Short mmCIF file of C-alpha atoms and ligand atoms in Angstrom, two decimals:
data_model
loop_
_atom_site.label_atom_id
_atom_site.label_comp_id
_atom_site.label_asym_id
_atom_site.label_seq_id
_atom_site.Cartn_x
_atom_site.Cartn_y
_atom_site.Cartn_z
CA MET A 756 9.77 168.23 9.31
CA ARG A 757 10.93 170.57 6.86
CA PRO A 758 13.40 172.71 7.96
CA LYS A 759 12.46 176.52 8.08
CA VAL A 760 14.67 178.26 5.64
CA THR A 761 15.02 181.53 3.97
CA LEU A 762 15.17 181.48 -0.03
CA ILE A 763 17.49 183.70 -2.60
CA THR A 764 17.14 183.38 -6.09
CA GLY A 765 19.07 184.86 -8.43
CA ALA A 766 21.82 184.23 -5.66
CA ASN A 767 25.02 184.68 -8.17
CA GLY A 768 24.52 188.01 -9.06
CA GLU A 769 25.96 191.10 -7.20
CA VAL A 770 23.55 191.75 -5.17
CA GLY A 771 22.99 187.93 -4.23
CA HIS A 772 26.43 188.05 -3.01
CA GLY A 773 25.92 190.87 -1.45
CA LEU A 774 23.21 189.78 0.53
CA ILE A 775 24.20 185.99 1.16
CA ARG A 776 27.78 187.86 3.09
CA GLU A 777 24.87 190.09 5.31
CA LEU A 778 22.98 187.03 5.99
CA TYR A 779 25.61 184.98 7.38
CA ALA A 780 27.21 187.71 9.35
CA MET A 781 23.81 188.17 11.11
CA LYS A 782 22.31 186.36 14.33
CA ASP A 783 19.85 183.96 14.67
CA GLN A 784 19.09 183.51 10.57
CA PRO A 785 17.24 180.89 9.92
CA PRO A 786 19.21 178.49 7.17
CA VAL A 787 19.88 180.12 3.59
CA VAL A 788 19.05 177.90 0.61
CA VAL A 789 19.73 179.92 -2.44
CA LEU A 790 19.11 179.19 -6.17
CA ASP A 791 20.62 180.23 -9.17
CA ILE A 792 20.80 178.70 -12.39
CA ARG A 793 24.38 179.12 -12.70
CA GLY A 794 25.43 177.20 -9.64
CA LEU A 795 27.01 180.00 -6.84
CA ASP A 796 30.50 180.40 -6.95
CA SER A 797 32.92 178.26 -4.98
CA HIS A 798 33.61 180.62 -2.75
CA MET A 799 30.45 181.78 -1.62
CA GLU A 800 29.24 178.14 -0.77
CA PRO A 801 30.45 177.74 2.73
CA LEU A 802 28.23 181.12 3.61
CA VAL A 803 25.09 179.29 2.69
CA ASP A 804 23.60 175.98 3.63
CA THR A 805 22.34 174.77 0.41
CA THR A 806 22.92 175.60 -2.83
CA ILE A 807 20.39 174.15 -5.75
CA VAL A 808 21.44 174.81 -9.33
CA GLY A 809 18.36 175.60 -10.91
CA ASP A 810 15.78 177.62 -13.19
CA ILE A 811 13.15 179.25 -11.62
CA LEU A 812 11.16 178.47 -14.95
CA ASP A 813 11.46 174.77 -13.89
CA GLU A 814 8.32 173.81 -11.84
CA ASN A 815 9.66 170.72 -10.75
CA LEU A 816 12.03 171.92 -8.98
CA LEU A 817 10.30 174.24 -7.64
CA ASP A 818 7.15 171.54 -6.66
CA THR A 819 10.53 169.64 -4.90
CA LEU A 820 11.25 173.10 -2.92
CA MET A 821 7.61 173.06 -1.56
CA SER A 822 8.08 169.40 -0.12
CA GLU A 823 11.42 170.11 1.37
CA TYR A 824 11.58 173.07 3.05
CA GLU A 825 9.19 175.66 5.05
CA ILE A 826 10.00 178.96 2.91
CA GLU A 827 9.63 181.78 5.63
CA ALA A 828 11.07 184.64 3.36
CA ILE A 829 12.31 184.52 0.06
CA PHE A 830 14.16 187.19 -1.76
CA HIS A 831 13.53 186.91 -5.27
CA LEU A 832 16.46 188.14 -7.14
CA ALA A 833 16.74 186.09 -10.33
CA ALA A 834 16.26 188.85 -13.56
CA LEU A 835 18.24 189.66 -16.68
CA LEU A 836 19.02 192.76 -16.71
CA SER A 837 18.02 195.33 -19.32
CA THR A 838 20.30 195.53 -21.84
CA HIS A 839 20.63 191.99 -21.97
CA SER A 840 16.90 192.25 -21.94
CA GLU A 841 16.63 194.05 -25.00
CA PHE A 842 18.49 191.40 -26.90
CA ARG A 843 15.90 189.26 -26.07
CA PRO A 844 12.57 190.53 -24.64
CA ALA A 845 10.49 186.98 -25.26
CA ALA A 846 13.72 185.30 -22.79
CA ALA A 847 13.33 188.62 -20.41
CA HIS A 848 9.50 188.21 -19.91
CA ARG A 849 10.21 184.62 -19.32
CA VAL A 850 12.78 184.92 -16.50
CA ASN A 851 11.45 188.75 -15.25
CA VAL A 852 7.68 187.48 -15.40
CA GLN A 853 6.83 184.26 -15.05
CA GLY A 854 9.38 183.48 -12.99
CA THR A 855 8.13 185.67 -10.62
CA ILE A 856 4.56 184.21 -10.81
CA ASN A 857 6.37 180.94 -10.45
CA LEU A 858 7.71 181.80 -7.13
CA LEU A 859 5.07 184.11 -5.87
CA GLN A 860 2.72 180.92 -6.49
CA LEU A 861 5.13 179.27 -4.25
CA ALA A 862 4.78 181.86 -1.55
CA VAL A 863 0.73 181.20 -1.83
CA GLU A 864 1.48 177.50 -1.38
CA GLN A 865 4.19 178.12 1.60
CA SER A 866 1.95 180.38 3.17
CA ARG A 867 -1.28 177.57 3.10
CA TRP A 868 0.46 174.96 4.82
CA ARG A 869 2.61 177.58 7.40
CA GLY A 870 -0.86 178.84 8.00
CA GLU A 871 1.31 182.31 8.18
CA PRO A 872 2.37 184.71 5.64
CA VAL A 873 5.79 184.48 3.70
CA LYS A 874 7.43 187.59 2.93
CA PHE A 875 8.38 188.14 -0.75
CA ILE A 876 10.94 190.56 -0.75
CA PHE A 877 11.98 191.69 -4.57
CA PRO A 878 13.81 194.51 -6.03
CA SER A 879 12.84 196.24 -8.83
CA SER A 880 14.49 199.49 -10.54
CA ILE A 881 14.91 202.72 -11.55
CA ALA A 882 13.96 201.26 -15.24
CA VAL A 883 10.65 201.74 -14.22
CA TYR A 884 10.55 205.03 -15.09
CA GLY A 885 10.07 206.54 -18.68
CA MET A 886 11.29 210.21 -18.88
CA PRO A 887 9.63 211.48 -22.29
CA ASP A 888 12.85 213.89 -23.07
CA LEU A 889 15.71 215.22 -21.77
CA ALA A 890 13.98 218.30 -20.92
CA THR A 891 11.96 216.92 -18.89
CA LYS A 892 14.54 214.62 -17.33
CA ALA A 893 16.23 217.72 -16.38
CA ALA A 894 13.24 219.82 -14.93
CA ALA A 895 11.71 217.27 -13.35
CA ALA A 896 12.16 217.01 -9.31
CA PRO A 897 12.64 213.79 -7.86
CA LEU A 898 10.59 211.24 -8.74
CA GLU A 899 7.68 209.48 -6.50
CA GLU A 900 7.05 206.55 -7.09
CA TYR A 901 4.19 206.71 -9.24
CA ALA A 902 5.22 209.61 -11.81
CA TYR A 903 6.40 208.87 -15.52
CA THR A 904 6.07 204.95 -14.60
CA MET A 905 6.07 204.22 -19.21
CA PRO A 906 9.48 202.43 -19.13
CA THR A 907 11.09 202.03 -22.61
CA THR A 908 12.79 199.15 -21.87
CA ILE A 909 11.04 195.14 -21.66
CA TYR A 910 13.29 195.05 -18.20
CA GLY A 911 11.55 198.19 -16.74
CA CYS A 912 8.32 196.85 -18.17
CA ASN A 913 8.60 193.33 -16.76
CA LYS A 914 9.54 194.67 -13.42
CA LEU A 915 7.03 197.31 -13.12
CA TYR A 916 4.53 194.78 -14.31
CA CYS A 917 6.00 192.85 -11.23
CA GLU A 918 5.35 195.29 -8.97
CA HIS A 919 1.63 195.38 -9.82
CA LEU A 920 1.63 191.45 -9.65
CA GLY A 921 2.81 192.02 -5.89
CA ARG A 922 0.11 194.23 -5.29
CA TYR A 923 -2.44 192.06 -6.81
CA TYR A 924 -1.15 188.95 -4.54
CA ALA A 925 -0.99 190.93 -1.72
CA ASN A 926 -4.16 192.41 -1.69
CA HIS A 927 -6.78 190.96 -4.50
CA TYR A 928 -6.04 187.33 -5.21
CA ARG A 929 -8.66 185.36 -6.10
CA GLN A 930 -11.24 188.32 -5.30
CA LEU A 931 -13.62 186.09 -7.08
CA ALA A 932 -13.67 182.65 -5.00
CA THR A 933 -16.85 182.39 -2.96
CA THR A 934 -15.03 182.64 0.25
CA PRO A 935 -11.97 184.84 -0.64
CA GLU A 936 -8.95 183.92 1.39
CA GLU A 937 -5.51 185.83 1.43
CA SER A 938 -2.91 185.09 -0.35
CA GLY A 939 -0.40 185.03 2.40
CA VAL A 940 2.15 186.76 -0.10
CA ASP A 941 3.65 189.47 2.05
CA PHE A 942 5.07 191.24 -1.11
CA ARG A 943 7.43 194.39 -0.21
CA CYS A 944 9.53 195.65 -2.97
CA VAL A 945 12.14 198.24 -2.87
CA ARG A 946 13.06 200.22 -6.05
CA PHE A 947 16.65 200.55 -6.47
CA PRO A 948 18.50 203.28 -8.93
CA GLY A 949 22.24 201.80 -10.08
CA LEU A 950 24.31 199.73 -8.22
CA ILE A 951 27.93 199.95 -7.56
CA SER A 952 29.93 197.17 -5.46
CA ALA A 953 33.61 197.24 -4.99
CA LEU A 954 33.64 193.33 -5.45
CA THR A 955 31.57 192.13 -7.93
CA MET A 956 30.73 193.68 -11.74
CA PRO A 957 27.17 193.69 -12.98
CA THR A 958 26.52 191.76 -16.24
CA GLY A 959 24.04 192.79 -18.54
CA GLY A 960 23.04 196.14 -17.30
CA THR A 961 22.57 199.75 -18.50
CA SER A 962 23.62 201.50 -15.30
CA ASP A 963 26.92 199.46 -15.50
CA TYR A 964 28.98 202.48 -16.77
CA ALA A 965 29.65 203.72 -13.83
CA PRO A 966 30.92 200.66 -12.10
CA GLU A 967 32.81 199.24 -15.85
CA MET A 968 34.74 202.54 -15.40
CA LEU A 969 35.81 202.32 -11.88
CA HIS A 970 36.76 199.05 -12.01
CA ALA A 971 39.08 199.39 -15.27
CA ALA A 972 40.76 202.24 -13.26
CA ALA A 973 41.32 200.09 -10.54
CA LYS A 974 42.89 197.41 -13.13
CA GLY A 975 45.05 199.92 -15.20
CA GLU A 976 42.73 199.55 -18.32
CA PRO A 977 41.49 202.10 -20.24
CA TYR A 978 37.78 202.78 -20.77
CA GLU A 979 35.47 204.17 -22.72
CA SER A 980 31.86 205.30 -21.66
CA PHE A 981 28.71 204.00 -23.68
CA VAL A 982 27.07 207.28 -22.34
CA ARG A 983 28.16 211.00 -22.79
CA PRO A 984 29.17 212.97 -19.69
CA ASP A 985 26.83 214.81 -18.89
CA THR A 986 24.42 211.24 -18.19
CA GLU A 987 23.02 211.57 -15.01
CA ILE A 988 20.89 208.71 -13.02
CA PRO A 989 20.83 207.96 -9.21
CA PHE A 990 23.02 205.68 -7.57
CA MET A 991 24.04 203.43 -4.38
CA ALA A 992 26.72 201.85 -3.10
CA MET A 993 25.88 197.81 -2.21
CA PRO A 994 25.92 197.95 1.48
CA ASP A 995 23.16 200.71 1.24
CA ALA A 996 21.47 198.21 -1.34
CA MET A 997 21.72 195.52 1.59
CA LYS A 998 20.73 197.95 4.23
CA ALA A 999 17.56 198.66 2.08
CA LEU A 1000 16.73 194.93 1.29
CA LEU A 1001 17.28 193.87 5.03
CA SER A 1002 15.16 197.06 6.78
CA LEU A 1003 12.39 196.69 4.38
CA ALA A 1004 12.49 193.05 5.26
CA ALA A 1005 12.76 193.39 8.59
CA ALA A 1006 10.00 196.38 9.26
CA PRO A 1007 6.46 195.50 10.66
CA ARG A 1008 4.23 195.16 8.13
CA ASP A 1009 1.38 197.58 9.96
CA GLN A 1010 4.00 200.00 9.40
CA LEU A 1011 4.21 200.13 5.80
CA SER A 1012 1.64 201.85 3.47
CA GLN A 1013 2.66 201.31 0.42
CA LEU A 1014 4.33 197.89 -1.26
CA VAL A 1015 6.24 199.40 -3.58
CA TYR A 1016 9.21 202.14 -2.24
CA ASN A 1017 11.85 204.21 -3.87
CA VAL A 1018 15.16 204.20 -2.43
CA THR A 1019 18.22 206.34 -3.47
CA SER A 1020 22.03 207.49 -2.20
CA PHE A 1021 23.04 210.21 -4.42
CA SER A 1022 23.38 210.88 -8.39
CA LEU A 1023 26.16 212.19 -10.34
CA SER A 1024 26.62 212.51 -14.06
CA ALA A 1025 29.14 210.03 -15.74
CA GLU A 1026 31.65 212.60 -15.89
CA GLU A 1027 31.63 213.50 -12.09
CA ILE A 1028 32.23 209.26 -11.55
CA ALA A 1029 35.00 209.81 -14.23
CA THR A 1030 36.24 212.43 -12.29
CA ILE A 1031 36.53 211.01 -8.73
CA VAL A 1032 38.03 208.17 -10.25
CA GLN A 1033 40.84 209.76 -11.76
CA GLU A 1034 41.78 211.45 -8.62
CA GLU A 1035 41.50 208.13 -7.22
CA PHE A 1036 43.58 206.64 -9.79
CA PRO A 1037 45.75 209.26 -11.47
CA GLY A 1038 46.74 208.29 -15.14
CA ALA A 1039 43.04 206.77 -15.47
CA GLN A 1040 42.22 206.64 -19.05
CA ILE A 1041 38.31 207.39 -19.58
CA GLY A 1042 36.76 208.25 -22.85
CA TYR A 1043 33.05 208.76 -23.65
CA ALA A 1044 31.87 206.89 -27.38
CA PRO A 1045 28.19 206.95 -26.68
CA THR A 1046 26.37 204.08 -28.43
CA PRO A 1047 23.08 205.22 -29.27
CA GLY A 1048 20.78 202.60 -27.82
CA ARG A 1049 21.80 202.31 -24.70
CA GLN A 1050 22.12 206.41 -24.25
CA ASN A 1051 19.13 206.86 -24.99
CA ILE A 1052 17.78 204.06 -22.26
CA VAL A 1053 19.69 205.95 -19.73
CA ASP A 1054 18.20 209.43 -20.78
CA SER A 1055 14.48 207.64 -20.05
CA TRP A 1056 15.51 206.76 -16.49
CA PRO A 1057 15.19 210.03 -13.60
CA ARG A 1058 18.28 212.08 -12.56
CA GLU A 1059 16.56 211.92 -9.15
CA ILE A 1060 13.96 209.74 -7.39
CA ASP A 1061 11.92 210.73 -4.27
CA ASP A 1062 12.71 208.19 -0.99
CA ARG A 1063 10.59 209.91 1.48
CA ALA A 1064 8.20 207.86 1.88
CA ALA A 1065 10.45 204.61 2.67
CA ARG A 1066 12.39 207.79 4.95
CA GLN A 1067 8.91 208.13 6.60
CA ASP A 1068 7.90 204.26 6.86
CA TRP A 1069 10.67 202.01 7.74
CA GLU A 1070 13.33 205.05 8.76
CA TRP A 1071 15.34 204.46 5.63
CA ALA A 1072 18.60 206.45 4.94
CA PRO A 1073 21.45 205.75 3.40
CA ASP A 1074 24.84 205.39 4.96
CA TYR A 1075 26.83 206.45 1.88
CA ASP A 1076 26.36 209.76 -0.04
CA ALA A 1077 28.45 210.33 -3.23
CA GLU A 1078 31.82 211.07 -1.06
CA ARG A 1079 31.88 208.26 1.32
CA ALA A 1080 30.41 206.06 -1.20
CA PHE A 1081 33.56 206.36 -3.13
CA ARG A 1082 36.35 207.66 -0.42
CA GLU A 1083 35.32 205.12 2.09
CA TYR A 1084 34.02 202.14 0.51
CA LEU A 1085 34.60 201.63 -3.50
CA ILE A 1086 37.78 203.03 -4.02
CA PRO A 1087 39.86 201.35 -0.63
CA THR A 1088 37.86 197.91 -1.31
CA ILE A 1089 38.22 198.09 -5.09
CA ARG A 1090 42.14 198.91 -4.14
CA GLN A 1091 42.50 196.00 -2.19
CA HIS A 1092 40.83 193.77 -4.23
CA TYR A 1093 42.91 193.90 -8.03
CA GLN A 1094 45.85 195.74 -6.22
CA GLY A 1095 46.37 193.96 -2.55
CA GLY A 1096 46.50 197.04 -0.89
C1 LIG B 336 20.31 198.13 -14.98
O1 LIG B 336 20.93 198.36 -16.08
O2 LIG B 336 19.67 196.99 -15.53
C2 LIG B 336 20.10 197.71 -13.74
C3 LIG B 336 19.14 198.22 -13.38
C4 LIG B 336 19.29 200.04 -13.36
O3 LIG B 336 17.95 198.41 -12.96
N1 LIG B 336 20.91 197.94 -13.07
#
């Protein structure tokens, strides 16, 4: 018999680490198998059952997973983030899109063998939005899921297309077959704002100025923001991101009226973040040296997003507003992390 497991791809990223810790702390969870091209940091190893070092583009590897495990749920986190993706658009497409198709196909096969749906939890991003100009961004009400979805980055295009792929696999897979069958993919997607973790630094994102500012101050290093002080987008502290992923995964399917849900916590400008950081780390040196390319990307992301659908369908509510996120989670945990107290 193949053991029943939960699979996490891209497990060595900051969302992966957070999710592994949460699943480890929960009771009665199936064993966790993680897959990451870089392996898993050694301090995380004791928290998972099996680590596979490998590429989601390696179909032989996915076939092996097929034969060795009965996968009940897939958290498909593997992706190249927005800044990295801009430098390598074709690679971004391969990893972010082909990688996702490979995993969706794995979910279809798994579901056939199991005779039950496979949950497919997919993090998307505010990068799917594309505000045409700053005046529109400033005037816009919090954006619902389907407004202004005209991304300007390859990463945003990839994420938006993968949301559609999820919808296709969930609702329209093989619609022309003589006897159409359901794919068995129970696709569920949260659109995240910029995430900030006290324990890990993101790599290759464009919302990274917020965590970079904070981590630099905690380390006593100067920081130059690559966006203007007035730049504003939505953010979320990592514990709430975990809460969103796990609550959506646990929600009864019949309560979900859509497949893609915005989730958000608070919106702050770079200057507001710098002010909080300087209050907590007096003497922190934070300057601004906006780089036009990355500035344009963040300017194309909305100031606020509307997460009413998630609140209504699966009772989503963040635990951390800006005040709590910084004063009760980020600052104390970061102090502990870098300064030991
Ligand atoms: C990035 O900056 O690429 C990510 C995101 C907003 O999805 N943090």
